[in-house]
CSV table of N, CA, C and O in Angstrom, one decimal:
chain,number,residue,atom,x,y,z
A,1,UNK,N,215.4,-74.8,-27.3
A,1,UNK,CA,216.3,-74.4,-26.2
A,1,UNK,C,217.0,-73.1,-26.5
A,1,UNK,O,217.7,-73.0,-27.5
A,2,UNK,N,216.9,-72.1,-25.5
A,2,UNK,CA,217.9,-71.2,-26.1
A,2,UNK,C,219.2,-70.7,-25.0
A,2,UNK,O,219.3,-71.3,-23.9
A,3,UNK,N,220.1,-69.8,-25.4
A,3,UNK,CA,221.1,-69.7,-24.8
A,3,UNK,C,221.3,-69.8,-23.6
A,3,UNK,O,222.1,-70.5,-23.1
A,4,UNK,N,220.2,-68.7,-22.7
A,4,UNK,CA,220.2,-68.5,-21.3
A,4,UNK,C,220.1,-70.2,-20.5
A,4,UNK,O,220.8,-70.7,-19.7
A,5,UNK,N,219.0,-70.8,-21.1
A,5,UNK,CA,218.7,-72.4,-20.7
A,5,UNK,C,220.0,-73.2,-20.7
A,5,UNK,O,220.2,-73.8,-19.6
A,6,UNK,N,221.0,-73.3,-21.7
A,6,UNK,CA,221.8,-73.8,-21.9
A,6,UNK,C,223.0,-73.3,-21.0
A,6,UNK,O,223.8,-74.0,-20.4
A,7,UNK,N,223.0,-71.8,-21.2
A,7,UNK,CA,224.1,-71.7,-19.6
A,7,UNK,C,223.7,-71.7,-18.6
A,7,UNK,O,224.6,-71.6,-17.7
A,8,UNK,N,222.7,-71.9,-18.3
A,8,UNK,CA,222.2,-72.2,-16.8
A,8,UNK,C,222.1,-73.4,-16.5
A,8,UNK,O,222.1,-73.9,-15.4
A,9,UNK,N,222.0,-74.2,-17.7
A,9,UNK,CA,222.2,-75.5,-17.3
A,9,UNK,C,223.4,-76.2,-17.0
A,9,UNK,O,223.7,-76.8,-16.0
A,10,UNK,N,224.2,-76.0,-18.3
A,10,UNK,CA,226.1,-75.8,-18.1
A,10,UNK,C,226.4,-75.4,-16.6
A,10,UNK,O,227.0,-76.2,-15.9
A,11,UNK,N,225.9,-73.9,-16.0
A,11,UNK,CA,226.9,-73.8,-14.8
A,11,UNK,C,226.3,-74.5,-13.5
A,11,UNK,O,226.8,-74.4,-12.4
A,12,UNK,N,225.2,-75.1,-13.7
A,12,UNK,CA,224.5,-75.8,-12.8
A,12,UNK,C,225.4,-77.0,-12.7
A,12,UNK,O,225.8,-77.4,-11.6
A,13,UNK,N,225.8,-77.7,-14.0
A,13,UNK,CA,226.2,-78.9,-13.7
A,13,UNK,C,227.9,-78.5,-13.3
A,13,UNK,O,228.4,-79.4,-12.6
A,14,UNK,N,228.5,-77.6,-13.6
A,14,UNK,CA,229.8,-77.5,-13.6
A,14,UNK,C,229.7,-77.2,-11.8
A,14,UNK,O,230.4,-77.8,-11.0
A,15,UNK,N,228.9,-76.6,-11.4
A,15,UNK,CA,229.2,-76.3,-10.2
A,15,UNK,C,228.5,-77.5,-8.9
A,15,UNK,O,229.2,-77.7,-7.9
A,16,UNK,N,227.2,-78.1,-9.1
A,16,UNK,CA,227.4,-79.2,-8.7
A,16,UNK,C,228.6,-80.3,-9.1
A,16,UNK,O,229.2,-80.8,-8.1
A,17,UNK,N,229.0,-80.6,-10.0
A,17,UNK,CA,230.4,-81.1,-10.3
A,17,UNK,C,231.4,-81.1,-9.3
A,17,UNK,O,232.0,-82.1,-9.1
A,18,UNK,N,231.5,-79.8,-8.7
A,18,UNK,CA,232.4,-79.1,-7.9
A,18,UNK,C,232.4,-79.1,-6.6
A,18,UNK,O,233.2,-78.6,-5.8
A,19,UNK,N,231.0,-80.1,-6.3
A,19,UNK,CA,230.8,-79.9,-4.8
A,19,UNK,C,229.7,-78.4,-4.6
A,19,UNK,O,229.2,-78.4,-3.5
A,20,UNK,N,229.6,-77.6,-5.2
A,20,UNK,CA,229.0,-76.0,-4.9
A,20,UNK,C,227.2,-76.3,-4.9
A,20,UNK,O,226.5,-75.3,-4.5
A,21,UNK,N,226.5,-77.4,-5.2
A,21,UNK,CA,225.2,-77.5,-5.2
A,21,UNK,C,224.4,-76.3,-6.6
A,21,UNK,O,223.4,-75.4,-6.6
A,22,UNK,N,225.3,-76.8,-7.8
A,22,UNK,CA,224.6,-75.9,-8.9
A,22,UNK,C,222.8,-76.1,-8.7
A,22,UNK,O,222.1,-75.2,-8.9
A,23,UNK,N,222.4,-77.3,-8.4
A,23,UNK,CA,221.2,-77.2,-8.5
A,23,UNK,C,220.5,-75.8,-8.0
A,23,UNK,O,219.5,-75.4,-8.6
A,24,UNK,N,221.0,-75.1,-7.0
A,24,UNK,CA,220.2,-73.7,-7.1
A,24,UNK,C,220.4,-72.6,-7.9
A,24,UNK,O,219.9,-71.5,-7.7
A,25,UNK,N,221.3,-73.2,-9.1
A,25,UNK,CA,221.1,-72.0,-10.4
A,25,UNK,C,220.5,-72.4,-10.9
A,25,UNK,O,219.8,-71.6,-11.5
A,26,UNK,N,220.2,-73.8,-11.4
A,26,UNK,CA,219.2,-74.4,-12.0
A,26,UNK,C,217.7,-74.2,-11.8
A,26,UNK,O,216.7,-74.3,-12.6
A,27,UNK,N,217.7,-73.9,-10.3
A,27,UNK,CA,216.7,-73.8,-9.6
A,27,UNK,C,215.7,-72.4,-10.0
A,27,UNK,O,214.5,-72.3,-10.4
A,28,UNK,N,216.8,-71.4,-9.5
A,28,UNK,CA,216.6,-70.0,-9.7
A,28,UNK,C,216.2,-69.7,-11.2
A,28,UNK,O,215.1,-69.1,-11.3
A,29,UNK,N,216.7,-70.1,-12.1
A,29,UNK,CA,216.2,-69.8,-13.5
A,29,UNK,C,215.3,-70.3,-13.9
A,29,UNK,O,214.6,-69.7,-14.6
A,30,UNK,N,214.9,-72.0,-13.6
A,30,UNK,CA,213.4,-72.1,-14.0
A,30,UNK,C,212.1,-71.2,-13.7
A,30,UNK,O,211.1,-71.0,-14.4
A,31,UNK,N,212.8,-70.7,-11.7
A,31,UNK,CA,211.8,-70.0,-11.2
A,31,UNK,C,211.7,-68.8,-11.8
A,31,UNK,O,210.5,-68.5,-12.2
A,32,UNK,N,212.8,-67.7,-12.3
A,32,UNK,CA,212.8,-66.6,-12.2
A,32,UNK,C,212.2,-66.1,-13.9
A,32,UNK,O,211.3,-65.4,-14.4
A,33,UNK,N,213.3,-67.0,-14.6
A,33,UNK,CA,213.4,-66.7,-16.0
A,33,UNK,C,212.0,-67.6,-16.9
A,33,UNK,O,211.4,-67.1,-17.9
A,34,UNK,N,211.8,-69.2,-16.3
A,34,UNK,CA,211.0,-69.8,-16.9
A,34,UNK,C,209.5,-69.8,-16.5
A,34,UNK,O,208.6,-70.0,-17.3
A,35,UNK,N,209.4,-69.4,-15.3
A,35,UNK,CA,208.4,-68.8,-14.4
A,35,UNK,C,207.5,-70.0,-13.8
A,35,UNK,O,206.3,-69.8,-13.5
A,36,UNK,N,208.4,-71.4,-13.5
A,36,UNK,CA,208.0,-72.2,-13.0
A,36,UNK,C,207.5,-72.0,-11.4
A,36,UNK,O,207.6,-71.0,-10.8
A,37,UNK,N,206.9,-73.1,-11.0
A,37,UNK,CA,206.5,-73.5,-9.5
A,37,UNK,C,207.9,-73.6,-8.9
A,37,UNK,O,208.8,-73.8,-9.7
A,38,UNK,N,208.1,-73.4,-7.8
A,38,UNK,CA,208.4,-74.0,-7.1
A,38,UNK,C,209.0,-75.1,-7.0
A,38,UNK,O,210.2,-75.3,-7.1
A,39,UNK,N,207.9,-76.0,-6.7
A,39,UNK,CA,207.7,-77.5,-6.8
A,39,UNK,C,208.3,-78.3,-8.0
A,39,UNK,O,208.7,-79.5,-8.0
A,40,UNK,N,208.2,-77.4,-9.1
A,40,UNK,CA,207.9,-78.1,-10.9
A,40,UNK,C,209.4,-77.6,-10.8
A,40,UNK,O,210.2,-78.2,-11.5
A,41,UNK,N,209.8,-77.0,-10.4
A,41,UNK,CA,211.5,-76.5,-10.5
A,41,UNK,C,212.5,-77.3,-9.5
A,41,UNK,O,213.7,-77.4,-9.9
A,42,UNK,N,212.2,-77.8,-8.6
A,42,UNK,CA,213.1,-78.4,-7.6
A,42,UNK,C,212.5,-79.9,-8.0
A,42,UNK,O,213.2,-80.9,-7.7
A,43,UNK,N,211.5,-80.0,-8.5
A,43,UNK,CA,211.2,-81.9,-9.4
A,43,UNK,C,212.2,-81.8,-10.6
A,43,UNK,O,213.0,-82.7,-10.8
A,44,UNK,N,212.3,-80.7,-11.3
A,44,UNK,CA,213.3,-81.3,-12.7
A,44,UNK,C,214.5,-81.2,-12.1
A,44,UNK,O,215.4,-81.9,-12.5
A,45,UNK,N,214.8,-80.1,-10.9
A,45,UNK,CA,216.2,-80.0,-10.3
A,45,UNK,C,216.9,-81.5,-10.2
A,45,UNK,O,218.0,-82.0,-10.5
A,46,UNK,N,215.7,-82.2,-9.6
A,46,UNK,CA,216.2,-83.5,-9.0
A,46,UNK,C,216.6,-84.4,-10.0
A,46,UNK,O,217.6,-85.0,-10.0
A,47,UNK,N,215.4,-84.5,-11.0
A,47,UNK,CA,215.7,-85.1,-12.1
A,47,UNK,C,217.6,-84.8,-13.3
A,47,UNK,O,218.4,-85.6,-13.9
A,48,UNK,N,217.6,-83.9,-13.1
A,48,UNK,CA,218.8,-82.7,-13.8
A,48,UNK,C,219.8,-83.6,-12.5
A,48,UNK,O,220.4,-84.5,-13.1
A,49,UNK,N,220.0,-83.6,-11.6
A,49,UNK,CA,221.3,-84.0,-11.0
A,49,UNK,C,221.3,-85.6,-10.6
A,49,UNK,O,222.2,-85.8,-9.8
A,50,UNK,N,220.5,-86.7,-11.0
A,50,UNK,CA,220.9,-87.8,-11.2
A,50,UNK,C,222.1,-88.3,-12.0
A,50,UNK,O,223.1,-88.9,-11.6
A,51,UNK,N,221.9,-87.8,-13.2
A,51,UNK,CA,223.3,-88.0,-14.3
A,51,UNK,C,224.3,-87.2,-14.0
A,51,UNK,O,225.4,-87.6,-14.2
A,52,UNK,N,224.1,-86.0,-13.6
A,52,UNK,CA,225.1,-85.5,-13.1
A,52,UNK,C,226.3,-85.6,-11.8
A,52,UNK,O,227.4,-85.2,-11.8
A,53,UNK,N,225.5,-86.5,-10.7
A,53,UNK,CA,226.1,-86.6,-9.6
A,53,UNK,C,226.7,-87.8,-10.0
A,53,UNK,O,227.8,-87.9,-9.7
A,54,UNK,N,225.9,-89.0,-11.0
A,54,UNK,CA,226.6,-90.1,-11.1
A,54,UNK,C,227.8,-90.2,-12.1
A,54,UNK,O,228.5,-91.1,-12.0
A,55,UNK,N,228.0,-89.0,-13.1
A,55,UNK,CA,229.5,-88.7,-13.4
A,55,UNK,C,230.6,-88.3,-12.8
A,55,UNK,O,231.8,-88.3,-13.2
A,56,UNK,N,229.9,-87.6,-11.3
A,56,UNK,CA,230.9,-87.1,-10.2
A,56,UNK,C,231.3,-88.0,-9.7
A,56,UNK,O,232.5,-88.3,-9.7
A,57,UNK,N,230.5,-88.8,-8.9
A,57,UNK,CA,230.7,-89.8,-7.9
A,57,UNK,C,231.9,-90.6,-9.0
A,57,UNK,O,233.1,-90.7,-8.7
A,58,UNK,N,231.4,-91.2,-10.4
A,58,UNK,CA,232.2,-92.1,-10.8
A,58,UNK,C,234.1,-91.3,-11.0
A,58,UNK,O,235.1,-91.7,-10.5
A,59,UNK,N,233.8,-90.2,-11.9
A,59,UNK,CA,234.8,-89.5,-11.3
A,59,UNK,C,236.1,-89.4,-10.2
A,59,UNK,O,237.3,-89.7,-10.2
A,60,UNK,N,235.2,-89.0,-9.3
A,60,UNK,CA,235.9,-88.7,-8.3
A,60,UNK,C,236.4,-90.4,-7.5
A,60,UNK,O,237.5,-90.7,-7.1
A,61,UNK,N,235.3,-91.1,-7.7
A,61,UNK,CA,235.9,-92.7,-7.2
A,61,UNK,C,237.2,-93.4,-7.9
A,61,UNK,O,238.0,-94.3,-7.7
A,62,UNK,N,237.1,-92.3,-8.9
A,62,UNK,CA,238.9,-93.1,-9.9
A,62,UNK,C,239.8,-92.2,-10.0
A,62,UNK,O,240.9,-92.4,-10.6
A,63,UNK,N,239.4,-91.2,-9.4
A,63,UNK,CA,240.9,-90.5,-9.0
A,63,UNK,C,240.9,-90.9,-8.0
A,63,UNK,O,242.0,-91.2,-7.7
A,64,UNK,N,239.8,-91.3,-6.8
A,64,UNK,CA,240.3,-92.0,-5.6
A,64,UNK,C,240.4,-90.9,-4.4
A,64,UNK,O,241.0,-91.0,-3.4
A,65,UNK,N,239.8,-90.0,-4.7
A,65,UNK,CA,238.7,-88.8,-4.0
A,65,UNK,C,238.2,-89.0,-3.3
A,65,UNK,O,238.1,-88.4,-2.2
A,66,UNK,N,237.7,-90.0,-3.5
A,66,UNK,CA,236.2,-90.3,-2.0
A,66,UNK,C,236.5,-91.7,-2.1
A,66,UNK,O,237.3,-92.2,-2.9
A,67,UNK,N,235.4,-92.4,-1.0
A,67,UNK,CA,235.6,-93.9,-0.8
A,67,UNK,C,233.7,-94.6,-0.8
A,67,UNK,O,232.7,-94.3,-0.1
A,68,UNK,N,233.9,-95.4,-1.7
A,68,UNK,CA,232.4,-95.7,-1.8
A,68,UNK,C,231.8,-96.2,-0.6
A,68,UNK,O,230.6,-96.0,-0.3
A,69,UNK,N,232.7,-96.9,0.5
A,69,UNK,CA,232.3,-97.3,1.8
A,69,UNK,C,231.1,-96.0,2.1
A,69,UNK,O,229.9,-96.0,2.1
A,70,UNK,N,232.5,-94.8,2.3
A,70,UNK,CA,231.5,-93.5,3.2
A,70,UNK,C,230.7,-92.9,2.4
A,70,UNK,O,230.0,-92.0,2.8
A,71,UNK,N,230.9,-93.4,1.1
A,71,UNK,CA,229.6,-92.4,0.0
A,71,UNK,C,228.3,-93.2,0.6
A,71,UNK,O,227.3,-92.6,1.0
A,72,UNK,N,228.7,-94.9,0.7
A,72,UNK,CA,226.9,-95.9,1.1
A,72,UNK,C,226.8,-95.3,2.4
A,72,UNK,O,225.7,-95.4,2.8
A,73,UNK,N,227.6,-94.5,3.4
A,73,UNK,CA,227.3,-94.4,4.6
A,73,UNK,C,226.6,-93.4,4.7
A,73,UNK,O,226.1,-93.2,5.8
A,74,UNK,N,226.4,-92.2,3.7
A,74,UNK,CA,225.6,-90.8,3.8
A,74,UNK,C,224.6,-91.2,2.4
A,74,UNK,O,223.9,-90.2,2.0
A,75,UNK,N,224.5,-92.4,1.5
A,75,UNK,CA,223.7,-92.0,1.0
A,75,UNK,C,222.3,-92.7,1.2
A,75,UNK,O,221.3,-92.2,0.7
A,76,UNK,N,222.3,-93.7,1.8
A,76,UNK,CA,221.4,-94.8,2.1
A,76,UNK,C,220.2,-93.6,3.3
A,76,UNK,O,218.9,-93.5,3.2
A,77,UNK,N,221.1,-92.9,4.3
A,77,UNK,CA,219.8,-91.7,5.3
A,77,UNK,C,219.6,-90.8,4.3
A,77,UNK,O,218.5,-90.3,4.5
A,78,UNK,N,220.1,-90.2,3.0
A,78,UNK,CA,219.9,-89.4,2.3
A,78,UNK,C,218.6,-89.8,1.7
A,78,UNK,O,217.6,-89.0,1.7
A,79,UNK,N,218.6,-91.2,0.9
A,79,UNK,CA,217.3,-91.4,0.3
A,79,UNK,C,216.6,-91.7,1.1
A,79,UNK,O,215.5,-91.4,0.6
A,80,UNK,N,216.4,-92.1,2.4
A,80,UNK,CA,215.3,-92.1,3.3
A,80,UNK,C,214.5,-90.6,3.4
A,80,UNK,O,213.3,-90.4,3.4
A,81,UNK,N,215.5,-89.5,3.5
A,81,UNK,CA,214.8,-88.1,3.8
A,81,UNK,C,214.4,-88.2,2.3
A,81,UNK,O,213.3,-87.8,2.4
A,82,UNK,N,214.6,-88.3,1.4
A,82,UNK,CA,214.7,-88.0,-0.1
A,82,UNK,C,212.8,-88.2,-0.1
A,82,UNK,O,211.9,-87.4,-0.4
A,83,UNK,N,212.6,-89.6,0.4
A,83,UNK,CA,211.4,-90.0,0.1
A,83,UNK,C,210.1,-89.2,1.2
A,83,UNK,O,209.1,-88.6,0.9
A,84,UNK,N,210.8,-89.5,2.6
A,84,UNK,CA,210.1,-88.6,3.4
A,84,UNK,C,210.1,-87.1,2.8
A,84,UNK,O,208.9,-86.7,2.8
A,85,UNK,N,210.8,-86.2,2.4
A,85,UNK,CA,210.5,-85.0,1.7
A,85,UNK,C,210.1,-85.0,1.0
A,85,UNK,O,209.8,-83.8,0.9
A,86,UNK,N,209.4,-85.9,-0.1
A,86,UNK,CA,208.8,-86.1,-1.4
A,86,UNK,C,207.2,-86.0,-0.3
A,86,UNK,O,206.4,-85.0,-0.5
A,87,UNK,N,206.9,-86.5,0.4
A,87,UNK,CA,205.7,-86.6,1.1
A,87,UNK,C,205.3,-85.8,2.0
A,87,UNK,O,204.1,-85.8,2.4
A,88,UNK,N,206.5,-85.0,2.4
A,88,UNK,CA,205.8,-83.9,3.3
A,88,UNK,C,205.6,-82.3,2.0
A,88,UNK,O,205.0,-81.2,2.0
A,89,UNK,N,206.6,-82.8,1.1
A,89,UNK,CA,206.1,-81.6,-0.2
A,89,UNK,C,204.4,-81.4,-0.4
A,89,UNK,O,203.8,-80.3,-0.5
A,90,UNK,N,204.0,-82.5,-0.5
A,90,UNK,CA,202.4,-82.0,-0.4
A,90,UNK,C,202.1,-81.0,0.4
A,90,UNK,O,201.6,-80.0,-0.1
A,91,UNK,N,202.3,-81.0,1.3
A,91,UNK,CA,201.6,-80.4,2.4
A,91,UNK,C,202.3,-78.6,2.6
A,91,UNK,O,201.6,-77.8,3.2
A,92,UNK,N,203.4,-78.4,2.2
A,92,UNK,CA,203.8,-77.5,2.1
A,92,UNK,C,203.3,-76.7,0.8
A,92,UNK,O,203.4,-77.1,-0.3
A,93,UNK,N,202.6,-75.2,1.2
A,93,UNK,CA,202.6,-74.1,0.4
A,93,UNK,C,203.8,-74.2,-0.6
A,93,UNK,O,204.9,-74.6,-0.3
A,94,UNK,N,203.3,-73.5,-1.9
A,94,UNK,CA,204.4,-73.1,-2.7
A,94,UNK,C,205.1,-72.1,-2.4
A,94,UNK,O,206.3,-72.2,-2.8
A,95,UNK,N,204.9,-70.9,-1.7
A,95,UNK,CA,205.1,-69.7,-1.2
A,95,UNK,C,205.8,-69.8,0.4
A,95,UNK,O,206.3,-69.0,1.2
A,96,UNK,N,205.5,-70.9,0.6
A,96,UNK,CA,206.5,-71.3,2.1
A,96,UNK,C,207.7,-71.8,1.7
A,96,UNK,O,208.8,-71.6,2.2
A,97,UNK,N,207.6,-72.3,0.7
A,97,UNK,CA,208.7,-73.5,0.4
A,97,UNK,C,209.9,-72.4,-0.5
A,97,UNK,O,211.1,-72.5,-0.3
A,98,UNK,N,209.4,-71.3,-1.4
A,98,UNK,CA,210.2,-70.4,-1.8
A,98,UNK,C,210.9,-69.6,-1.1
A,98,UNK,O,211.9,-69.1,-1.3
A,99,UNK,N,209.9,-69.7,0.1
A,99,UNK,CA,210.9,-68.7,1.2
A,99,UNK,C,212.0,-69.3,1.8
A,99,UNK,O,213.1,-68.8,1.7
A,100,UNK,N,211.6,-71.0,2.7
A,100,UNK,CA,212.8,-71.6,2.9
A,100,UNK,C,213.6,-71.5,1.9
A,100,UNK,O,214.6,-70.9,2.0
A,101,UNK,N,213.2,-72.0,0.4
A,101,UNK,CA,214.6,-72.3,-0.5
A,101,UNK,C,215.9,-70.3,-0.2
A,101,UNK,O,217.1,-70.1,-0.1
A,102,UNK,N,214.9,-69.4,-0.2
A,102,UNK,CA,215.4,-68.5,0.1
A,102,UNK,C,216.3,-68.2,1.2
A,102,UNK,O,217.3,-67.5,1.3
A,103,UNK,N,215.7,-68.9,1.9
A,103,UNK,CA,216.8,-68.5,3.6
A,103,UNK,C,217.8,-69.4,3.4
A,103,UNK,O,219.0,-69.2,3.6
A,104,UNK,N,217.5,-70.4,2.9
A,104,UNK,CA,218.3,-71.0,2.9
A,104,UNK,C,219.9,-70.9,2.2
A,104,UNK,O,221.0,-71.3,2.6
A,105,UNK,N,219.5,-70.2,1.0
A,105,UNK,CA,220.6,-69.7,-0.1
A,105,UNK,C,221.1,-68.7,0.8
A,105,UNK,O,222.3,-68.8,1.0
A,106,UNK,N,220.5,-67.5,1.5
A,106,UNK,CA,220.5,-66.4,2.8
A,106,UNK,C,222.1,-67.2,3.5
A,106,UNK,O,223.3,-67.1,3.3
A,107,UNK,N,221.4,-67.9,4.4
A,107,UNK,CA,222.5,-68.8,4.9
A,107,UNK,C,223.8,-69.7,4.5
A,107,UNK,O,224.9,-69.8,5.0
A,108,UNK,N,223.2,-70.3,3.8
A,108,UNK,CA,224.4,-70.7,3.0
A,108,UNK,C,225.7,-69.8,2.8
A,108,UNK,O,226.8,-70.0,3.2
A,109,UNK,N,225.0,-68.7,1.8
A,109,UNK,CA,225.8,-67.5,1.7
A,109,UNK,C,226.6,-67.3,2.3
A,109,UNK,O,227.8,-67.3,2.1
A,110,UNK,N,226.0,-66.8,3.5
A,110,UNK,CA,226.9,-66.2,4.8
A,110,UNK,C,227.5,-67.4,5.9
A,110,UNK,O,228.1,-67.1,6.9
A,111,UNK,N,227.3,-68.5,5.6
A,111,UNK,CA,228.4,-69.4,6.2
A,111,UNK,C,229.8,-69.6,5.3
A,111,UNK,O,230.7,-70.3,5.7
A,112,UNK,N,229.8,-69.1,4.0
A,112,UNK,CA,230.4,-69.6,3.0
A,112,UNK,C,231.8,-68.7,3.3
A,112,UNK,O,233.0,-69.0,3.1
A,113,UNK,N,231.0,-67.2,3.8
A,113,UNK,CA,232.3,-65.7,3.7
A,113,UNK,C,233.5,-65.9,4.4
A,113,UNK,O,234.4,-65.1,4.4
């Protein structure tokens, strides 16, 4: 493992932590610097923010931040799309799917200013 991996993985998790969606630094450096797929980059993404989200959630549930009611109420349609996305990823080009992840950061961005 070397350094760049290690801070890219650090500010991935500090910033999903934060609510900010680190997984697209995480994302970006597999693609850019490790020279991953696409696909092979947003599968470990996913894998990478299991333990992470469930330190936040636990977290933030005992400072008493959030309420587990409305966490089951956004997460139960989340894993439904989770799985339906896992199945329409087949079908999607790797080179389409870079571009959404693209526009999408595009936008993000500029709703953020």
């Amino acid at each position: 493992m070397n350094l760049y991996m290690i801070l890219s993985s650090f500010t991935a998790g500090l910033l999903g932590a934060m609510g900010f969606g680190g997984g697209s630094v995480l994302i970006i450096y597999l693609v850019t610097f490790l020279e991953y797929s696409q696909k092979r980059a947003q599968g470990i993404n996913l894998i990478f923010f299991i333990p992470c989200a469930l330190v936040s959630v636990i977290t933030y549930a005992k400072s008493h931040l959030i309420s587990l009611k409305q966490t089951l109420s956004v997460t139960v349609p989340a894993i439904f799309g989770a799985i339906i996305g896992f199945f329409v990823l087949d079908y999607v080009p790797t080179e389409v799917l870079s571009k959404v992840f693209g526009l999408f950061l595009l936008c993000l961005g500029t709703v953020q200013l």
